[in-house]
Amino acid sequence: MAGSRPICYPPPAGETDQEGASLLQKFWQVNWGLVLLILVVSAVGLAMLYSAANGSLDPWALAQGRRLVLGLGAMFVVAFLDIRFWFRFGYLFYFCTLALLVGVEVMGSVGMGAKRWIDLGFFQLQPSELMKIAIVMALARYFHGISTGDIRRSSLLIVPLLMVTVPSALVLRQPDLGTALLLILASGAVFFCAGVRIWKFALATGLALASIPIGWQFLREYQRDRVLNFLNPEKDPLGAGYHILQSKITLGSGGLFGKGFMEGPQSHLNFLPEKHTDFIFTMLGEENGMIGAIALLLLYGLILLYGMAIAVRARNQFARLMAMGLTANLFLYVFINIAMVTGMVPVVGVPLPLISYGGTVMITILVSFGLVMSVWIHRDIRIPRHGVPPWFGDGI
Amino acid sequence: MSIVREDRERHKTFLRRVLMLGCAKGALLTALAGRLYYLQILEGEKYKTLAEDNRISLRLLSPERGRILDRFGAAVADNRDNFRVLLVRELAPDVSETLRRLGQLIPVSDYDRKRVLRDIAKKRAFVPVTVKENLAWEQVARIEGRIADLPGLSIERGNSRNYEYGADMAHVLGYVAAVSERELNGDPLLELPGFRIGKSGIEKFYDYELRGAAGAKQVEINAYGREIRELSRKEASSGKEVVLTIDSGLQVFVQQRLLSEQSAASVVLDIETGDVLALGSIPSFSPTAFDTGLSQGQWDALVNNPMFPLTNKAIAGAYAPGSAFKMVVALAALAEGISPENYTVFCNGHITLGTARFHCWKRSGHGRVNMLQSLQHSCDVFYYNVSRHLGIGKIAAMAERLGLGRPVGIDLPGEKGGLVPSRGWREANIGGPWQVGETLVASIGQGFVLATPLQLAVMVARIASGRAVRPCLARGYRELGQGYGYGVPPFESLNISQSHLDSVLKGMDLVVNDRGGTAYRARIKERGWEMAGKTATSQVRRISLEERQAGVLQNDSLPWRRRDHALFVGVAPLHRPRYSCAVVVEHGGSGAAVAAPICRDILTEVQRRNTAGREALVLENTVPPGLFRRGAL
């Protein structure tokens, strides 16, 4: 196949088809600046976990480090795979994940309590986490095939809307409000970038707001408590409002410069709950102050900029939408987590990517970065609107 | 449309949307930064304070209760080490096994075992639970030796109150016990577990002084309240040591002497200083029982005992003073100008007033008696006569000058004021006008008149000195090795003519030391120690006409509760009275036969001990007038 260029258009001057590029060539194509940023943020995370364990690698930092190495490996594997591979298998990936999600739903209802994961031995796979990638990929694949003109047709939105609602409803049933919200919002970003008219978003938002009273009926008791406590955390400072209040106290007491690494009394004396998972940002804010917290925000901001720049630079709609969707996903993680621990939104149980302790999220995020890098490495590949050219089938 | 052109169009839309989304993300991240600025900078101070509150806990350190010393400095109440075995659940891998092993070393009852297991289940894992208290030293040693085999157990030294003389001082000192719900006044010291406060006696009256000031330590705690480390510590300052006027040797003697009776009280005063040298009341109780906790049965036994062991009868028992009141009437009469020797009354055994007859205790009558003889023989008819002329007003006025009718103001809680009736009192409390007959009854200390043993001792002290003697129990206090004395106030004169006082005292001399006196058999024979006094036998029942005709029932044939009270008041030594003493034996029968010998023994003992003559514990400083406690009323 090498050498043949049976594409129905001549590639613009100066562009090269990366098909057949060697692994070494791809290696040099990797966006090392992005990798560096990821490593820096991950290192901050490991340091915070070390501090959370009162200056010990056990029980969190070391385990998280191992996952980081594993995740980085996965990231590079994903990055080096051809973008057309992901294009081709986008739907398959989505449906497999959906099947897994239904699977845990069935097992979960048979087994005890809310079981959201499948034990793979070395780590526990949460299909809902995988779905965050799969849905973005599937939607990007779908919108890739819609022309600028067709995008105005509302009937064409029925299929992608279903693609979002089904997994979201399943996740919501688990119940995992945070993940469901992330799925919907990340999907929204893909819809938005695909060019869906803005008034339709306004309509959807309006409908969502209108359905809050109905949705309230379906919330579990603890979810309602969380919302109520968000609205008035001082109501029951030692009960359910404890998390938010203690988080604000911990964060606020950090001041401008913080209390120093491993010196945060609030976190180390266990006033701060979940300090190694969802509330790790609070601990960071206590120990490193506003300076440290804003520095971390800037790092995330840079990563987001990289992601968006990569999306803009890509030459096919699938890659662009996927990069934007995954970047939006990362943004949502960061924003919802920090807004939650600072008391701006209710506690919804969203971890801070690359920092919070937890395997699945780490893998999900690094695989997402792998896909974004794959977009970058294969940025000049064009894919026809109606699918991968037949020759690609055996070109992989 | 070529793929490139089509893509370019889509790319244009895409770029626009990316820009919008990027701006939105940027705005939201900026909002987060703003929120951080608000929480960490603008509200930072507030949250820092809240965090300090979270982190630092103030734990009170209980002060050691001040000792109580007698007049010579001997400790009558102090603190004893109370060794306790505590169990911390989280340090004991197997609680029942640990308890079983402890049971091999010291007796652990099934009840204790169940209580420990119940307490442990209720409290958090690091909170110590008391397994056993008041361990003997030898038990402590046995546990300490095997402590390695007893994981989770530890021995803690606490304090409990120790009363050297137990029941003999219980009515003076009172007792301490755990703070009850309604005594909480917001002082956090009172809320400390195991804190004890005075519940009666000196322990209650001087509780504030004895209590001391709490210390505090600042500890860093975690969210579960466990102490991580101590940040600072201010030691508690122990309470003041209260120095009493009591001579503990005399006190024990009095208490033991009273034990010949079932229910009695006695007060010994130093006439010059007002010092209460002994304050006896029987039956008594064991004060330590309250500290360690009474069982319901023990409590019921104390409360339901018909002789009221918990009541300090010396200050809270009000009795008809009987013939002891005759000195009051005598002084009132002398003040009206009658002559102690020349004014006489003929006693034929009774006096008739309208249709009523008022009897003398001696049915055959005393014949012609003057005032001295009326005291010596305790002739009732003489006083019936005199009081008719005096009227209740003058008698009551004299009684009040001598300290009757209202609390004398001793520094003990629960002092009763007795009763000196007046026209106004009768109208207000009983209704109807005062009857002359009631004056007659009052003149022999019966009817409405009531006095406490303390008041009676004060009364004779005032008669002997002519001054307004006021009794007190605390000489002062000691703090940080320094003594502070409340000092002795100059008691003001009662403005009673010395010759009148001498006459009454002469009558009291005759009572005891003249062959015809009612208490001649109870005289003090030692030369120079002689006492003067007055017997009294006060009725607690009304003798009906029928009974009087059939012959008045003797006390021996009456049930205990209806027998007469036996009273005696005395002063000694006769030539220069220094001590006054009142003895009341509830339902004891005859004052001459029962109360007088007790008073004789007590006044002999106090002179033998030379209590007032020996140098008391030196209190080098004088308490400034503002802190003056004497005559607290």
PDB file of C-alpha atoms in Angstrom, chain A residues 9 143-144 146 148 192-193 195-196 198 242 246 248-249 251-253 255-256 265-266 269-271 281 285 289-290 293-294 297 304 308 311-312 315 317 320-321 324 327-328 331 335 338-339 342-344 383-385, chain B residues 3-4 6-11 13-18 20-22 24-26 28-29 31-41 43-55 220-224 228:
ATOM      1  CA  TYR A   9      -8.050  14.945  -3.782  1.00  0.00           C
ATOM      2  CA  PHE A 143     -20.654  14.664  13.937  1.00  0.00           C
ATOM      3  CA  HIS A 144     -17.743  14.003  11.638  1.00  0.00           C
ATOM      4  CA  ILE A 146     -22.653  15.647   9.418  1.00  0.00           C
ATOM      5  CA  THR A 148     -22.314  22.155   7.963  1.00  0.00           C
ATOM      6  CA  PHE A 192     -21.334  22.819  20.782  1.00  0.00           C
ATOM      7  CA  CYS A 193     -18.081  22.524  18.853  1.00  0.00           C
ATOM      8  CA  GLY A 195     -21.834  23.679  15.450  1.00  0.00           C
ATOM      9  CA  VAL A 196     -25.253  22.881  16.902  1.00  0.00           C
ATOM     10  CA  ILE A 198     -26.815  28.011  20.297  1.00  0.00           C
ATOM     11  CA  TYR A 242     -19.472  18.928  57.851  1.00  0.00           C
ATOM     12  CA  GLN A 246     -14.470  21.889  57.162  1.00  0.00           C
ATOM     13  CA  LYS A 248     -13.812  25.913  53.586  1.00  0.00           C
ATOM     14  CA  ILE A 249     -12.164  26.303  56.989  1.00  0.00           C
ATOM     15  CA  LEU A 251      -8.790  26.121  52.627  1.00  0.00           C
ATOM     16  CA  GLY A 252      -9.388  29.541  54.134  1.00  0.00           C
ATOM     17  CA  SER A 253      -6.930  29.013  56.945  1.00  0.00           C
ATOM     18  CA  GLY A 255      -4.059  32.094  53.548  1.00  0.00           C
ATOM     19  CA  LEU A 256      -1.752  33.464  50.892  1.00  0.00           C
ATOM     20  CA  PRO A 265      -3.018  20.825  60.821  1.00  0.00           C
ATOM     21  CA  GLN A 266      -6.570  20.677  59.538  1.00  0.00           C
ATOM     22  CA  LEU A 269      -5.667  16.077  62.292  1.00  0.00           C
ATOM     23  CA  ASN A 270      -8.413  14.576  60.143  1.00  0.00           C
ATOM     24  CA  PHE A 271     -10.767  17.537  60.325  1.00  0.00           C
ATOM     25  CA  PHE A 281      -7.256  20.301  46.573  1.00  0.00           C
ATOM     26  CA  GLY A 285      -4.707  24.989  49.439  1.00  0.00           C
ATOM     27  CA  GLY A 289      -1.846  28.732  50.220  1.00  0.00           C
ATOM     28  CA  MET A 290      -3.494  30.709  47.450  1.00  0.00           C
ATOM     29  CA  ALA A 293      -3.640  26.697  44.526  1.00  0.00           C
ATOM     30  CA  ILE A 294      -3.562  29.283  41.731  1.00  0.00           C
ATOM     31  CA  LEU A 297      -5.002  26.253  38.309  1.00  0.00           C
ATOM     32  CA  LEU A 304      -6.358  22.951  28.531  1.00  0.00           C
ATOM     33  CA  MET A 308      -7.555  23.232  22.452  1.00  0.00           C
ATOM     34  CA  ALA A 311      -7.900  20.446  18.392  1.00  0.00           C
ATOM     35  CA  VAL A 312      -7.701  23.586  16.306  1.00  0.00           C
ATOM     36  CA  ARG A 315      -7.212  18.514   9.895  1.00  0.00           C
ATOM     37  CA  GLN A 317     -13.447  16.975  12.246  1.00  0.00           C
ATOM     38  CA  ARG A 320     -10.940  18.105  16.435  1.00  0.00           C
ATOM     39  CA  LEU A 321     -14.178  17.177  18.169  1.00  0.00           C
ATOM     40  CA  MET A 324     -12.194  19.293  22.277  1.00  0.00           C
ATOM     41  CA  THR A 327     -10.266  18.654  26.901  1.00  0.00           C
ATOM     42  CA  ALA A 328     -13.714  19.712  28.039  1.00  0.00           C
ATOM     43  CA  PHE A 331     -11.867  20.974  32.409  1.00  0.00           C
ATOM     44  CA  PHE A 335     -13.781  22.885  37.652  1.00  0.00           C
ATOM     45  CA  ILE A 338     -12.493  22.773  42.872  1.00  0.00           C
ATOM     46  CA  ALA A 339     -15.877  24.495  42.799  1.00  0.00           C
ATOM     47  CA  THR A 342     -14.604  25.706  47.716  1.00  0.00           C
ATOM     48  CA  GLY A 343     -18.308  25.468  48.332  1.00  0.00           C
ATOM     49  CA  MET A 344     -19.474  26.878  45.001  1.00  0.00           C
ATOM     50  CA  ILE A 383     -10.662  11.581   6.827  1.00  0.00           C
ATOM     51  CA  PRO A 384     -13.541  11.854   4.333  1.00  0.00           C
ATOM     52  CA  ARG A 385     -16.871  12.836   5.763  1.00  0.00           C
TER      53      ARG A 385
ATOM     54  CA  ILE B   3     -13.719  17.539   1.082  1.00  0.00           C
ATOM     55  CA  VAL B   4     -11.265  20.380   1.651  1.00  0.00           C
ATOM     56  CA  GLU B   6     -16.391  21.442   3.088  1.00  0.00           C
ATOM     57  CA  ASP B   7     -13.880  20.886   5.858  1.00  0.00           C
ATOM     58  CA  ARG B   8     -12.764  24.495   5.761  1.00  0.00           C
ATOM     59  CA  GLU B   9     -16.303  25.646   6.379  1.00  0.00           C
ATOM     60  CA  ARG B  10     -16.718  23.294   9.269  1.00  0.00           C
ATOM     61  CA  HIS B  11     -13.350  24.369  10.594  1.00  0.00           C
ATOM     62  CA  THR B  13     -17.516  27.183  12.723  1.00  0.00           C
ATOM     63  CA  PHE B  14     -15.363  24.949  14.853  1.00  0.00           C
ATOM     64  CA  LEU B  15     -12.796  27.700  15.476  1.00  0.00           C
ATOM     65  CA  ARG B  16     -15.517  30.117  16.504  1.00  0.00           C
ATOM     66  CA  ARG B  17     -16.982  27.612  18.900  1.00  0.00           C
ATOM     67  CA  VAL B  18     -13.577  26.672  20.324  1.00  0.00           C
ATOM     68  CA  MET B  20     -16.208  30.693  22.780  1.00  0.00           C
ATOM     69  CA  LEU B  21     -15.657  27.539  24.784  1.00  0.00           C
ATOM     70  CA  GLY B  22     -12.091  28.585  25.582  1.00  0.00           C
ATOM     71  CA  ALA B  24     -15.955  30.233  28.942  1.00  0.00           C
ATOM     72  CA  LYS B  25     -13.383  27.895  30.460  1.00  0.00           C
ATOM     73  CA  GLY B  26     -11.036  30.800  31.102  1.00  0.00           C
ATOM     74  CA  LEU B  28     -14.772  29.806  34.963  1.00  0.00           C
ATOM     75  CA  LEU B  29     -11.175  29.149  35.994  1.00  0.00           C
ATOM     76  CA  ALA B  31     -13.985  32.508  38.924  1.00  0.00           C
ATOM     77  CA  LEU B  32     -12.290  29.683  40.819  1.00  0.00           C
ATOM     78  CA  ALA B  33      -9.240  31.868  41.376  1.00  0.00           C
ATOM     79  CA  GLY B  34     -11.546  34.611  42.614  1.00  0.00           C
ATOM     80  CA  ARG B  35     -13.211  32.196  44.977  1.00  0.00           C
ATOM     81  CA  LEU B  36      -9.803  31.184  46.312  1.00  0.00           C
ATOM     82  CA  TYR B  37      -8.920  34.837  46.799  1.00  0.00           C
ATOM     83  CA  TYR B  38     -12.168  35.334  48.704  1.00  0.00           C
ATOM     84  CA  LEU B  39     -11.719  32.291  50.935  1.00  0.00           C
ATOM     85  CA  GLN B  40      -7.999  32.479  51.533  1.00  0.00           C
ATOM     86  CA  ILE B  41      -7.315  36.206  51.594  1.00  0.00           C
ATOM     87  CA  GLU B  43     -12.005  35.599  54.698  1.00  0.00           C
ATOM     88  CA  GLY B  44      -8.652  34.051  55.594  1.00  0.00           C
ATOM     89  CA  GLU B  45      -8.506  35.451  59.116  1.00  0.00           C
ATOM     90  CA  LYS B  46     -11.972  34.196  59.954  1.00  0.00           C
ATOM     91  CA  TYR B  47     -11.157  30.709  58.762  1.00  0.00           C
ATOM     92  CA  LYS B  48      -7.810  30.774  60.547  1.00  0.00           C
ATOM     93  CA  THR B  49      -9.647  31.428  63.806  1.00  0.00           C
ATOM     94  CA  LEU B  50     -12.103  28.675  63.060  1.00  0.00           C
ATOM     95  CA  ALA B  51      -9.233  26.340  62.263  1.00  0.00           C
ATOM     96  CA  GLU B  52      -7.523  27.162  65.570  1.00  0.00           C
ATOM     97  CA  ASP B  53     -10.760  26.356  67.364  1.00  0.00           C
ATOM     98  CA  ASN B  54     -10.848  23.087  65.506  1.00  0.00           C
ATOM     99  CA  ARG B  55      -7.335  22.219  66.352  1.00  0.00           C
ATOM    100  CA  GLU B 220      -3.863  19.814  69.927  1.00  0.00           C
ATOM    101  CA  ILE B 221      -6.666  17.463  69.128  1.00  0.00           C
ATOM    102  CA  ASN B 222      -7.760  15.695  66.007  1.00  0.00           C
ATOM    103  CA  ALA B 223     -11.264  15.542  64.617  1.00  0.00           C
ATOM    104  CA  TYR B 224     -12.138  12.684  66.986  1.00  0.00           C
ATOM    105  CA  ILE B 228      -2.131  14.633  69.826  1.00  0.00           C
TER     106      ILE B 228
END
